[in-house]
PDB file of C-alpha atoms in Angstrom:
ATOM      1  CA  MET A 631      88.782  92.136 135.311  1.00 68.00           C
ATOM      2  CA  ASP A 632      88.876  95.863 136.007  1.00 80.00           C
ATOM      3  CA  THR A 633      88.554  98.589 133.366  1.00 86.00           C
ATOM      4  CA  GLU A 634      92.288  99.081 132.862  1.00 85.00           C
ATOM      5  CA  GLN A 635      92.814  95.348 132.450  1.00 87.00           C
ATOM      6  CA  ALA A 636      89.946  95.174 129.950  1.00 85.00           C
ATOM      7  CA  ILE A 637      91.451  97.997 127.889  1.00 83.00           C
ATOM      8  CA  ALA A 638      94.855  96.315 128.000  1.00 86.00           C
ATOM      9  CA  ALA A 639      93.278  93.023 126.862  1.00 85.00           C
ATOM     10  CA  VAL A 640      91.683  94.750 123.848  1.00 78.00           C
ATOM     11  CA  LYS A 641      95.015  96.315 122.922  1.00 79.00           C
ATOM     12  CA  ALA A 642      96.752  92.949 123.224  1.00 84.00           C
ATOM     13  CA  ALA A 643      94.098  91.303 121.037  1.00 81.00           C
ATOM     14  CA  THR A 644      94.625  93.998 118.397  1.00 76.00           C
ATOM     15  CA  LEU A 645      98.364  93.363 118.388  1.00 79.00           C
ATOM     16  CA  ILE A 646      97.847  89.615 118.057  1.00 85.00           C
ATOM     17  CA  GLU A 647      95.364  90.185 115.221  1.00 80.00           C
ATOM     18  CA  SER A 648      98.154  91.876 113.276  1.00 80.00           C
ATOM     19  CA  LEU A 649     100.499  88.888 113.578  1.00 84.00           C
ATOM     20  CA  PRO A 650      99.478  87.080 110.333  1.00 82.00           C
ATOM     21  CA  TRP A 651      99.855  90.343 108.404  1.00 80.00           C
ATOM     22  CA  LEU A 652     103.262  91.011 109.925  1.00 81.00           C
ATOM     23  CA  LYS A 653     104.373  87.553 108.802  1.00 84.00           C
ATOM     24  CA  ASN A 654     102.860  87.985 105.339  1.00 83.00           C
ATOM     25  CA  TYR A 655     104.325  91.408 104.612  1.00 85.00           C
ATOM     26  CA  ALA A 656     107.667  91.171 106.428  1.00 89.00           C
ATOM     27  CA  ASP A 657     110.418  92.520 104.169  1.00 94.00           C
ATOM     28  CA  LYS A 658     107.853  93.177 101.410  1.00 95.00           C
ATOM     29  CA  ILE A 659     107.304  96.406  99.465  1.00 97.00           C
ATOM     30  CA  VAL A 660     104.006  98.239  99.945  1.00 96.00           C
ATOM     31  CA  VAL A 661     103.344 101.214  97.652  1.00 98.00           C
ATOM     32  CA  VAL A 662     101.021 103.849  99.097  1.00 97.00           C
ATOM     33  CA  LYS A 663      99.444 106.573  96.955  1.00 97.00           C
ATOM     34  CA  PHE A 664      98.947 109.611  99.186  1.00 95.00           C
ATOM     35  CA  GLY A 665      96.077 111.810  98.052  1.00 87.00           C
ATOM     36  CA  GLY A 666      92.703 113.327  98.813  1.00 80.00           C
ATOM     37  CA  ASN A 667      91.807 115.185 101.981  1.00 78.00           C
ATOM     38  CA  ALA A 668      94.635 113.470 103.848  1.00 84.00           C
ATOM     39  CA  MET A 669      97.040 115.724 101.934  1.00 88.00           C
ATOM     40  CA  ILE A 670      95.511 118.989 103.163  1.00 87.00           C
ATOM     41  CA  ASN A 671      94.418 118.181 106.720  1.00 90.00           C
ATOM     42  CA  ASP A 672      97.299 118.669 109.167  1.00 93.00           C
ATOM     43  CA  ASP A 673      96.133 115.981 111.609  1.00 94.00           C
ATOM     44  CA  LEU A 674      95.669 113.432 108.819  1.00 94.00           C
ATOM     45  CA  LYS A 675      99.066 114.284 107.340  1.00 95.00           C
ATOM     46  CA  ARG A 676     100.749 113.590 110.652  1.00 96.00           C
ATOM     47  CA  ALA A 677      98.769 110.356 111.098  1.00 95.00           C
ATOM     48  CA  PHE A 678      99.861 109.288 107.618  1.00 96.00           C
ATOM     49  CA  ALA A 679     103.506 109.975 108.433  1.00 97.00           C
ATOM     50  CA  GLU A 680     103.165 107.936 111.636  1.00 96.00           C
ATOM     51  CA  ASP A 681     101.654 105.056 109.653  1.00 95.00           C
ATOM     52  CA  MET A 682     104.602 105.042 107.240  1.00 97.00           C
ATOM     53  CA  VAL A 683     107.084 105.029 110.120  1.00 97.00           C
ATOM     54  CA  TYR A 684     105.173 102.217 111.814  1.00 94.00           C
ATOM     55  CA  LEU A 685     105.232 100.094 108.648  1.00 94.00           C
ATOM     56  CA  LEU A 686     108.971 100.626 108.341  1.00 96.00           C
ATOM     57  CA  ARG A 687     109.625  99.808 111.994  1.00 94.00           C
ATOM     58  CA  VAL A 688     107.702  96.508 111.876  1.00 92.00           C
ATOM     59  CA  GLY A 689     109.694  95.270 108.890  1.00 94.00           C
ATOM     60  CA  LEU A 690     107.803  96.403 105.789  1.00 95.00           C
ATOM     61  CA  HIS A 691     109.186  98.628 103.020  1.00 97.00           C
ATOM     62  CA  PRO A 692     106.687 101.454 102.422  1.00 97.00           C
ATOM     63  CA  VAL A 693     107.029 103.601  99.285  1.00 98.00           C
ATOM     64  CA  VAL A 694     104.968 106.794  99.049  1.00 98.00           C
ATOM     65  CA  VAL A 695     103.734 108.208  95.729  1.00 98.00           C
ATOM     66  CA  HIS A 696     101.930 111.540  95.793  1.00 96.00           C
ATOM     67  CA  GLY A 697     100.168 114.029  93.591  1.00 89.00           C
ATOM     68  CA  GLY A 698      99.187 117.490  94.707  1.00 90.00           C
ATOM     69  CA  GLY A 699      96.082 118.752  92.945  1.00 87.00           C
ATOM     70  CA  PRO A 700      94.906 121.263  95.580  1.00 88.00           C
ATOM     71  CA  GLN A 701      98.414 122.633  96.107  1.00 91.00           C
ATOM     72  CA  ILE A 702      98.976 122.970  92.352  1.00 92.00           C
ATOM     73  CA  SER A 703      95.679 124.799  91.905  1.00 91.00           C
ATOM     74  CA  ALA A 704      96.575 127.237  94.693  1.00 92.00           C
ATOM     75  CA  ALA A 705     100.064 127.866  93.283  1.00 94.00           C
ATOM     76  CA  LEU A 706      98.774 128.433  89.753  1.00 94.00           C
ATOM     77  CA  LYS A 707      96.167 130.858  91.063  1.00 93.00           C
ATOM     78  CA  ALA A 708      98.826 132.749  93.016  1.00 95.00           C
ATOM     79  CA  ALA A 709     100.934 132.954  89.839  1.00 93.00           C
ATOM     80  CA  GLY A 710      97.975 134.273  87.851  1.00 94.00           C
ATOM     81  CA  ILE A 711      97.770 131.142  85.672  1.00 92.00           C
ATOM     82  CA  GLU A 712      94.246 129.929  84.986  1.00 88.00           C
ATOM     83  CA  SER A 713      93.501 126.252  85.611  1.00 83.00           C
ATOM     84  CA  GLU A 714      91.533 124.516  82.879  1.00 85.00           C
ATOM     85  CA  PHE A 715      90.353 120.922  82.914  1.00 85.00           C
ATOM     86  CA  ARG A 716      89.341 118.750  79.964  1.00 84.00           C
ATOM     87  CA  GLY A 717      88.018 115.251  80.468  1.00 76.00           C
ATOM     88  CA  GLY A 718      89.223 115.260  84.068  1.00 75.00           C
ATOM     89  CA  TYR A 719      92.805 116.251  83.143  1.00 82.00           C
ATOM     90  CA  ARG A 720      94.472 119.549  83.979  1.00 87.00           C
ATOM     91  CA  VAL A 721      95.608 121.350  80.822  1.00 90.00           C
ATOM     92  CA  THR A 722      99.271 122.055  81.581  1.00 92.00           C
ATOM     93  CA  THR A 723     100.932 124.774  79.533  1.00 91.00           C
ATOM     94  CA  THR A 724     104.677 125.360  79.324  1.00 91.00           C
ATOM     95  CA  GLU A 725     104.232 128.139  81.874  1.00 92.00           C
ATOM     96  CA  ALA A 726     102.184 125.916  84.159  1.00 93.00           C
ATOM     97  CA  ILE A 727     104.461 122.848  84.091  1.00 93.00           C
ATOM     98  CA  SER A 728     107.261 124.717  85.850  1.00 92.00           C
ATOM     99  CA  VAL A 729     104.832 125.581  88.654  1.00 94.00           C
ATOM    100  CA  VAL A 730     103.568 121.993  88.788  1.00 93.00           C
ATOM    101  CA  ARG A 731     107.104 120.628  89.029  1.00 91.00           C
ATOM    102  CA  ASP A 732     108.100 123.104  91.736  1.00 92.00           C
ATOM    103  CA  VAL A 733     104.994 122.332  93.797  1.00 93.00           C
ATOM    104  CA  LEU A 734     105.279 118.545  93.529  1.00 93.00           C
ATOM    105  CA  ALA A 735     109.044 118.115  93.872  1.00 89.00           C
ATOM    106  CA  GLY A 736     109.528 121.060  96.201  1.00 88.00           C
ATOM    107  CA  GLU A 737     106.564 121.948  98.380  1.00 93.00           C
ATOM    108  CA  VAL A 738     104.535 118.717  98.613  1.00 94.00           C
ATOM    109  CA  ASN A 739     107.379 116.199  98.500  1.00 96.00           C
ATOM    110  CA  ALA A 740     109.457 118.165 100.987  1.00 96.00           C
ATOM    111  CA  GLU A 741     106.571 118.438 103.455  1.00 96.00           C
ATOM    112  CA  ILE A 742     105.905 114.691 103.424  1.00 97.00           C
ATOM    113  CA  VAL A 743     109.600 113.944 103.868  1.00 98.00           C
ATOM    114  CA  ASP A 744     109.834 116.427 106.748  1.00 98.00           C
ATOM    115  CA  LEU A 745     106.796 114.935 108.514  1.00 97.00           C
ATOM    116  CA  ILE A 746     108.238 111.426 108.315  1.00 98.00           C
ATOM    117  CA  ASN A 747     111.658 112.645 109.374  1.00 98.00           C
ATOM    118  CA  GLU A 748     110.249 114.077 112.581  1.00 98.00           C
ATOM    119  CA  HIS A 749     110.605 110.443 113.697  1.00 97.00           C
ATOM    120  CA  GLY A 750     114.233 110.101 112.586  1.00 97.00           C
ATOM    121  CA  ASP A 751     116.272 110.238 109.373  1.00 97.00           C
ATOM    122  CA  LEU A 752     113.857 107.915 107.586  1.00 98.00           C
ATOM    123  CA  ALA A 753     112.671 109.429 104.298  1.00 98.00           C
ATOM    124  CA  ARG A 754     114.093 110.830 101.052  1.00 97.00           C
ATOM    125  CA  GLY A 755     112.396 112.540  98.129  1.00 96.00           C
ATOM    126  CA  VAL A 756     112.728 110.808  94.746  1.00 95.00           C
ATOM    127  CA  PHE A 757     111.578 112.384  91.488  1.00 87.00           C
ATOM    128  CA  SER A 758     112.453 112.674  87.816  1.00 83.00           C
ATOM    129  CA  ASP A 759     114.482 115.741  86.889  1.00 70.00           C
ATOM    130  CA  GLY A 760     115.627 114.935  83.352  1.00 58.00           C
ATOM    131  CA  THR A 761     119.180 113.845  84.147  1.00 57.00           C
ATOM    132  CA  ASP A 762     120.253 110.351  83.088  1.00 54.00           C
ATOM    133  CA  GLU A 763     120.491 109.169  86.691  1.00 60.00           C
ATOM    134  CA  ALA A 764     117.122 110.630  87.674  1.00 71.00           C
ATOM    135  CA  LYS A 765     114.688 109.345  85.050  1.00 84.00           C
ATOM    136  CA  LEU A 766     112.390 107.540  87.443  1.00 93.00           C
ATOM    137  CA  PHE A 767     109.382 107.936  85.143  1.00 95.00           C
ATOM    138  CA  GLU A 768     109.513 108.502  81.394  1.00 95.00           C
ATOM    139  CA  GLY A 769     106.440 109.216  79.329  1.00 95.00           C
ATOM    140  CA  HIS A 770     104.906 110.710  76.251  1.00 94.00           C
ATOM    141  CA  ARG A 771     102.414 113.518  75.843  1.00 93.00           C
ATOM    142  CA  ARG A 772      98.768 112.632  75.586  1.00 91.00           C
ATOM    143  CA  GLY A 773      95.559 114.306  74.557  1.00 88.00           C
ATOM    144  CA  VAL A 774      91.989 113.603  75.517  1.00 84.00           C
ATOM    145  CA  GLU A 775      88.967 112.809  73.372  1.00 83.00           C
ATOM    146  CA  ILE A 776      85.689 114.517  74.241  1.00 83.00           C
ATOM    147  CA  ASP A 777      82.573 113.891  72.138  1.00 83.00           C
ATOM    148  CA  GLY A 778      84.712 112.608  69.288  1.00 84.00           C
ATOM    149  CA  GLU A 779      87.095 115.591  69.289  1.00 85.00           C
ATOM    150  CA  THR A 780      90.715 115.326  70.461  1.00 88.00           C
ATOM    151  CA  PHE A 781      92.111 118.118  72.641  1.00 87.00           C
ATOM    152  CA  ASP A 782      95.761 118.865  73.401  1.00 89.00           C
ATOM    153  CA  LEU A 783      96.538 118.837  77.133  1.00 92.00           C
ATOM    154  CA  GLY A 784      99.988 120.379  76.889  1.00 92.00           C
ATOM    155  CA  HIS A 785     102.590 118.905  79.241  1.00 93.00           C
ATOM    156  CA  VAL A 786     100.390 116.024  80.402  1.00 93.00           C
ATOM    157  CA  GLY A 787     101.523 112.493  79.764  1.00 94.00           C
ATOM    158  CA  ASP A 788     101.246 108.759  80.189  1.00 95.00           C
ATOM    159  CA  ILE A 789     104.080 106.744  81.717  1.00 96.00           C
ATOM    160  CA  THR A 790     105.931 104.540  79.237  1.00 96.00           C
ATOM    161  CA  ALA A 791     108.931 103.422  81.311  1.00 95.00           C
ATOM    162  CA  VAL A 792     109.945 103.181  84.963  1.00 96.00           C
ATOM    163  CA  ASP A 793     113.475 102.976  86.340  1.00 95.00           C
ATOM    164  CA  PRO A 794     113.050 101.991  90.014  1.00 96.00           C
ATOM    165  CA  SER A 795     116.789 101.901  90.814  1.00 95.00           C
ATOM    166  CA  ARG A 796     116.821 105.058  92.951  1.00 95.00           C
ATOM    167  CA  VAL A 797     113.741 103.896  94.853  1.00 97.00           C
ATOM    168  CA  LEU A 798     115.347 100.508  95.463  1.00 97.00           C
ATOM    169  CA  ALA A 799     118.515 102.236  96.649  1.00 96.00           C
ATOM    170  CA  GLU A 800     116.551 104.146  99.291  1.00 97.00           C
ATOM    171  CA  ILE A 801     114.758 100.962 100.349  1.00 98.00           C
ATOM    172  CA  GLY A 802     118.112  99.195 100.596  1.00 97.00           C
ATOM    173  CA  ALA A 803     119.360 102.003 102.839  1.00 97.00           C
ATOM    174  CA  GLY A 804     116.424 101.442 105.188  1.00 97.00           C
ATOM    175  CA  ARG A 805     114.582 104.600 104.195  1.00 98.00           C
ATOM    176  CA  ILE A 806     111.112 105.479 102.884  1.00 98.00           C
ATOM    177  CA  PRO A 807     111.176 106.813  99.297  1.00 98.00           C
ATOM    178  CA  VAL A 808     108.697 109.654  98.715  1.00 98.00           C
ATOM    179  CA  VAL A 809     107.966 109.876  94.986  1.00 97.00           C
ATOM    180  CA  SER A 810     106.485 112.776  92.996  1.00 95.00           C
ATOM    181  CA  SER A 811     104.267 112.093  89.967  1.00 93.00           C
ATOM    182  CA  ILE A 812     106.427 113.928  87.432  1.00 93.00           C
ATOM    183  CA  ALA A 813     107.791 112.193  84.330  1.00 94.00           C
ATOM    184  CA  VAL A 814     110.501 113.063  81.822  1.00 93.00           C
ATOM    185  CA  ASN A 815     109.300 113.470  78.238  1.00 92.00           C
ATOM    186  CA  GLU A 816     110.922 110.602  76.343  1.00 89.00           C
ATOM    187  CA  LEU A 817     111.203 112.800  73.234  1.00 87.00           C
ATOM    188  CA  ASP A 818     112.503 115.834  75.129  1.00 85.00           C
ATOM    189  CA  PRO A 819     114.737 114.989  78.112  1.00 77.00           C
ATOM    190  CA  ASP A 820     114.563 118.590  79.306  1.00 78.00           C
ATOM    191  CA  GLY A 821     110.771 118.537  79.275  1.00 85.00           C
ATOM    192  CA  ALA A 822     108.644 117.484  82.254  1.00 91.00           C
ATOM    193  CA  LEU A 823     105.220 115.862  82.105  1.00 94.00           C
ATOM    194  CA  ASN A 824     102.435 116.005  84.651  1.00 93.00           C
ATOM    195  CA  VAL A 825     101.243 112.405  85.040  1.00 94.00           C
ATOM    196  CA  ASN A 826      98.296 110.982  86.948  1.00 92.00           C
ATOM    197  CA  ALA A 827      99.455 110.048  90.461  1.00 94.00           C
ATOM    198  CA  ASP A 828      97.209 106.968  90.574  1.00 95.00           C
ATOM    199  CA  ALA A 829      98.781 105.657  87.366  1.00 95.00           C
ATOM    200  CA  ALA A 830     102.258 106.551  88.653  1.00 97.00           C
ATOM    201  CA  ALA A 831     101.674 104.579  91.861  1.00 97.00           C
ATOM    202  CA  ALA A 832     100.488 101.542  89.902  1.00 98.00           C
ATOM    203  CA  ALA A 833     103.406 101.723  87.441  1.00 98.00           C
ATOM    204  CA  LEU A 834     105.914 101.953  90.282  1.00 98.00           C
ATOM    205  CA  ALA A 835     104.262  99.121  92.229  1.00 98.00           C
ATOM    206  CA  ILE A 836     104.578  96.934  89.134  1.00 98.00           C
ATOM    207  CA  ALA A 837     108.224  97.895  88.556  1.00 97.00           C
ATOM    208  CA  LEU A 838     109.062  97.171  92.212  1.00 97.00           C
ATOM    209  CA  ASP A 839     107.157  93.857  92.218  1.00 96.00           C
ATOM    210  CA  ALA A 840     105.306  95.194  95.257  1.00 97.00           C
ATOM    211  CA  SER A 841     103.195  92.926  97.434  1.00 94.00           C
ATOM    212  CA  LYS A 842     100.476  95.541  97.855  1.00 94.00           C
ATOM    213  CA  LEU A 843      99.260  98.853  96.455  1.00 96.00           C
ATOM    214  CA  VAL A 844      97.197 101.072  98.770  1.00 95.00           C
ATOM    215  CA  MET A 845      95.482 104.201  97.454  1.00 94.00           C
ATOM    216  CA  LEU A 846      94.090 106.886  99.783  1.00 93.00           C
ATOM    217  CA  THR A 847      90.900 108.578  98.576  1.00 90.00           C
ATOM    218  CA  ASP A 848      88.046 110.658  99.969  1.00 89.00           C
ATOM    219  CA  VAL A 849      85.471 107.859  99.832  1.00 88.00           C
ATOM    220  CA  PRO A 850      85.043 104.656 101.890  1.00 88.00           C
ATOM    221  CA  GLY A 851      85.743 102.495  98.839  1.00 90.00           C
ATOM    222  CA  LEU A 852      84.104 101.308  95.627  1.00 91.00           C
ATOM    223  CA  TYR A 853      80.321 101.279  95.390  1.00 88.00           C
ATOM    224  CA  ALA A 854      78.904  98.689  93.014  1.00 83.00           C
ATOM    225  CA  ASP A 855      75.675 100.662  92.615  1.00 82.00           C
ATOM    226  CA  TRP A 856      76.286 104.305  93.513  1.00 79.00           C
ATOM    227  CA  PRO A 857      74.568 106.169  95.191  1.00 78.00           C
ATOM    228  CA  ASP A 858      73.292 103.091  97.080  1.00 82.00           C
ATOM    229  CA  ARG A 859      75.563 103.259 100.141  1.00 81.00           C
ATOM    230  CA  SER A 860      74.767  99.655 101.059  1.00 81.00           C
ATOM    231  CA  SER A 861      76.621  98.527  97.914  1.00 85.00           C
ATOM    232  CA  LEU A 862      80.109  99.234  99.265  1.00 88.00           C
ATOM    233  CA  VAL A 863      82.367  96.494  97.919  1.00 89.00           C
ATOM    234  CA  ALA A 864      84.915  94.796 100.170  1.00 88.00           C
ATOM    235  CA  LEU A 865      86.540  92.411  97.669  1.00 89.00           C
ATOM    236  CA  ILE A 866      86.390  92.354  93.883  1.00 91.00           C
ATOM    237  CA  SER A 867      88.237  90.151  91.418  1.00 91.00           C
ATOM    238  CA  VAL A 868      89.991  91.310  88.250  1.00 93.00           C
ATOM    239  CA  ASP A 869      87.235  89.939  85.990  1.00 92.00           C
ATOM    240  CA  GLU A 870      84.480  91.477  88.104  1.00 91.00           C
ATOM    241  CA  LEU A 871      86.154  94.876  88.115  1.00 93.00           C
ATOM    242  CA  THR A 872      86.795  94.727  84.373  1.00 93.00           C
ATOM    243  CA  GLU A 873      83.064  94.217  83.843  1.00 91.00           C
ATOM    244  CA  LEU A 874      82.073  96.935  86.312  1.00 91.00           C
ATOM    245  CA  LEU A 875      84.639  99.572  85.270  1.00 90.00           C
ATOM    246  CA  PRO A 876      82.708 101.239  82.398  1.00 87.00           C
ATOM    247  CA  ARG A 877      79.735 101.850  84.714  1.00 86.00           C
ATOM    248  CA  LEU A 878      81.677 103.616  87.464  1.00 86.00           C
ATOM    249  CA  GLU A 879      81.579 107.307  88.288  1.00 82.00           C
ATOM    250  CA  SER A 880      84.193 109.192  86.252  1.00 75.00           C
ATOM    251  CA  GLY A 881      86.253 110.116  89.318  1.00 79.00           C
ATOM    252  CA  MET A 882      86.684 106.476  90.340  1.00 87.00           C
ATOM    253  CA  ILE A 883      87.695 105.171  86.923  1.00 87.00           C
ATOM    254  CA  PRO A 884      91.390 106.288  87.041  1.00 88.00           C
ATOM    255  CA  LYS A 885      91.801 104.919  90.558  1.00 91.00           C
ATOM    256  CA  MET A 886      90.198 101.557  89.847  1.00 94.00           C
ATOM    257  CA  THR A 887      92.005 101.294  86.502  1.00 94.00           C
ATOM    258  CA  ALA A 888      95.291 101.784  88.336  1.00 95.00           C
ATOM    259  CA  CYS A 889      94.367  99.048  90.822  1.00 96.00           C
ATOM    260  CA  LEU A 890      93.307  96.741  87.994  1.00 96.00           C
ATOM    261  CA  ASP A 891      96.512  97.312  86.028  1.00 97.00           C
ATOM    262  CA  ALA A 892      98.651  96.648  89.104  1.00 97.00           C
ATOM    263  CA  VAL A 893      96.976  93.357  90.021  1.00 96.00           C
ATOM    264  CA  VAL A 894      96.920  92.102  86.413  1.00 96.00           C
ATOM    265  CA  ALA A 895     100.668  92.797  86.238  1.00 97.00           C
ATOM    266  CA  GLY A 896     101.365  90.746  89.362  1.00 95.00           C
ATOM    267  CA  VAL A 897     100.990  93.038  92.379  1.00 95.00           C
ATOM    268  CA  GLY A 898      99.494  90.875  95.131  1.00 90.00           C
ATOM    269  CA  GLY A 899      96.524  93.131  95.850  1.00 90.00           C
ATOM    270  CA  ALA A 900      95.426  96.725  95.406  1.00 95.00           C
ATOM    271  CA  THR A 901      93.149  98.535  97.822  1.00 93.00           C
ATOM    272  CA  ILE A 902      91.192 101.793  97.769  1.00 93.00           C
ATOM    273  CA  ILE A 903      90.813 103.145 101.318  1.00 92.00           C
ATOM    274  CA  ASP A 904      89.287 106.200 102.954  1.00 91.00           C
ATOM    275  CA  GLY A 905      92.120 108.558 103.800  1.00 90.00           C
ATOM    276  CA  ARG A 906      89.784 110.697 105.916  1.00 91.00           C
ATOM    277  CA  ILE A 907      89.972 108.040 108.636  1.00 89.00           C
ATOM    278  CA  PRO A 908      93.090 108.454 110.807  1.00 91.00           C
ATOM    279  CA  HIS A 909      95.448 105.462 110.514  1.00 90.00           C
ATOM    280  CA  SER A 910      93.246 103.814 107.862  1.00 88.00           C
ATOM    281  CA  ILE A 911      96.373 102.262 106.333  1.00 88.00           C
ATOM    282  CA  LEU A 912      97.065 100.313 109.509  1.00 86.00           C
ATOM    283  CA  LEU A 913      93.435  99.205 109.644  1.00 81.00           C
ATOM    284  CA  GLU A 914      93.697  97.914 106.099  1.00 80.00           C
ATOM    285  CA  ILE A 915      97.001  96.091 106.363  1.00 77.00           C
ATOM    286  CA  PHE A 916      96.886  94.734 109.902  1.00 76.00           C
ATOM    287  CA  THR A 917      93.246  93.976 110.796  1.00 70.00           C
ATOM    288  CA  GLN A 918      90.645  91.449 109.736  1.00 65.00           C
ATOM    289  CA  ARG A 919      88.116  94.203 109.132  1.00 60.00           C
ATOM    290  CA  GLY A 920      90.125  96.150 106.575  1.00 63.00           C
ATOM    291  CA  ALA A 921      89.255  99.680 105.576  1.00 68.00           C
ATOM    292  CA  GLY A 922      88.228  99.790 101.934  1.00 86.00           C
ATOM    293  CA  THR A 923      87.833  97.888  98.669  1.00 91.00           C
ATOM    294  CA  GLU A 924      90.492  95.380  97.644  1.00 91.00           C
ATOM    295  CA  VAL A 925      91.073  94.219  94.074  1.00 93.00           C
ATOM    296  CA  VAL A 926      92.352  90.640  94.087  1.00 90.00           C
ATOM    297  CA  PRO A 927      93.513  88.220  91.378  1.00 91.00           C
ATOM    298  CA  ASN A 928      90.956  85.936  89.789  1.00 87.00           C
ATOM    299  CA  GLY A 929      90.360  82.750  91.727  1.00 77.00           C
ATOM    300  CA  LYS A 930      90.084  84.484  95.089  1.00 67.00           C
ATOM    301  CA  PRO A 931      86.692  85.240  96.743  1.00 56.00           C
ATOM    302  CA  SER A 932      84.000  86.897  94.637  1.00 49.00           C
ATOM    303  CA  THR A 933      82.645  90.390  95.168  1.00 50.00           C
ATOM    304  CA  TYR A 934      81.300  91.068  98.649  1.00 47.00           C
ATOM    305  CA  VAL A 935      79.282  94.051  99.832  1.00 45.00           C
ATOM    306  CA  ARG A 936      79.711  95.331 103.357  1.00 41.00           C
ATOM    307  CA  LEU A 937      76.652  95.422 105.577  1.00 35.00           C
ATOM    308  CA  SER A 938      78.042  98.567 107.187  1.00 37.00           C
ATOM    309  CA  PRO A 939      79.194 101.370 104.846  1.00 37.00           C
ATOM    310  CA  SER A 940      80.428 103.406 107.823  1.00 38.00           C
ATOM    311  CA  HIS A 941      83.181 100.932 108.853  1.00 36.00           C
ATOM    312  CA  GLN A 942      81.471  99.785 112.043  1.00 35.00           C
ATOM    313  CA  ASN A 943      83.239  97.037 113.921  1.00 34.00           C
ATOM    314  CA  THR A 944      81.748  94.033 112.165  1.00 32.00           C
ATOM    315  CA  ASN A 945      83.148  91.211 110.102  1.00 34.00           C
ATOM    316  CA  GLU A 946      79.772  90.321 108.607  1.00 34.00           C
ATOM    317  CA  GLN A 947      79.590  90.463 104.835  1.00 35.00           C
ATOM    318  CA  LYS A 948      77.035  89.388 102.275  1.00 29.00           C
ATOM    319  CA  LYS A 949      77.571  88.315  98.723  1.00 30.00           C
ATOM    320  CA  GLY A 950      76.688  91.066  96.254  1.00 31.00           C
ATOM    321  CA  GLN A 951      76.217  91.717  92.577  1.00 28.00           C
ATOM    322  CA  SER A 952      78.709  93.713  90.518  1.00 28.00           C
TER     323      SER A 952
END
């Protein structure tokens, strides 16, 4: 076999490897939370858009949910509005929420839609704007407790209700819905709330009865014993994650909580993957190796720790402790 034939054989094997996943996820909804470095790197943004188009073309129904932290920070700075964080949440004043809404629903959402639509008329932006027909997310304002003291966060909220009808309409039309993490204040229909994009993705996945939730981050996955890089977890059950959650680094808690909530509510699986790797979504969904940490319902395999934290081409795993 010459070199070209060998390369072709590898490509064919990769396609065949995806066959069980294509069967499993055909005509199923997969919610993807777009975040991290993938949102600010032009090459990664285009790779992400290609992944979404690929999923659609092979018979899946991808739904994108995005935040926009870096873009919001830049816009607030340009407007002369100081960014303040308490307990990991951005304090969002009345002045700031209009900037947040414009950035998420305008700048970020529009860019993702445009990138996908370079491949055809395939995507539409979907977001809450306070009208009766556009209340995708509703929520209430929340504060945060730090050292026993509660602080007001302004227009920051938790999601209390999801109306997925507009998302389902786009799916039914054969398009990819691109969803911004803005909610309508249930007590003030004209008021917007900045909600956590991880929580928004989980809430929408639950409302859509999605088969899978995939969350892009800037880390390879969940480490059971950070900073020990050999403790990268491949699979973790609901009970195991519930036990581990209080010991995680603060930045991972919202993401893993979102995954936990989704799986407990019936989503088939929820995975944290490294969005810094081009086409990591395809690696996760269509290959044996995967590309991150998957939260699975109880009764499936126990926690496993990868031998290779750098995603080398190996299927070897060893049982680990959570």
